[in-house]
């Protein structure tokens, strides 16, 4: 990893060493560690979804990928068990439903993965706070996320 001065990530706006690439490196390091660290492993999927919403280029290019990540955050914040919801959404998306991706917000939340990285002693709480921050930025699409989840649960 480079040791250059802090720069802004073009996706989430975090001020981190290496800018966009440095932000991605933080994320990838957490994902790699989550296979052997139970605290990180517990929120592996949610980290993917929140990171994707804050970095829609390249992670939310298609309507399908946007739907998967938006509903993933919605499920984590609004459902008691996110896994069965996520599984239903994946099955539903595999049927190629007619969905459209809206124009996404330029502001993507006040918290970034840099804030999560700064709070290793309570990782899950930090990821949940990060998720709520991104969810507020995507508030115009709350209804869309809930409708997509309802459609997915109704087409099993
Ligand atoms: Zn970033």
PDB file of C-alpha atoms and ligand atoms in Angstrom, residues 9-14 19-20 23-24 51 54-55 112-113, ligand 1:
ATOM      1  CA  UNK A   9     -11.954   8.536  -1.962  1.00  0.00           C
ATOM      2  CA  UNK A  10     -13.998   9.275  -5.078  1.00  0.00           C
ATOM      3  CA  UNK A  11     -16.724   6.897  -3.914  1.00  0.00           C
ATOM      4  CA  UNK A  12     -17.421   7.646  -0.275  1.00  0.00           C
ATOM      5  CA  UNK A  13     -15.421  10.826   0.242  1.00  0.00           C
ATOM      6  CA  UNK A  14     -13.290   9.357   3.027  1.00  0.00           C
ATOM      7  CA  UNK A  19      -7.572   7.951  -1.673  1.00  0.00           C
ATOM      8  CA  UNK A  20      -9.891   5.639  -3.635  1.00  0.00           C
ATOM      9  CA  UNK A  23     -10.269   3.033   0.787  1.00  0.00           C
ATOM     10  CA  UNK A  24     -10.636  -0.164  -1.216  1.00  0.00           C
ATOM     11  CA  UNK A  51     -19.440  -0.403   0.736  1.00  0.00           C
ATOM     12  CA  UNK A  54     -20.988   4.182  -1.113  1.00  0.00           C
ATOM     13  CA  UNK A  55     -18.986   3.087  -4.174  1.00  0.00           C
ATOM     14  CA  UNK A 112     -17.260   5.802   5.837  1.00  0.00           C
ATOM     15  CA  UNK A 113     -15.258   2.618   6.195  1.00  0.00           C
TER      16      UNK A 113
HETATM   17 ZN1  LIG B   1     -14.379   5.027  -0.263  1.00  0.00          ZN
END
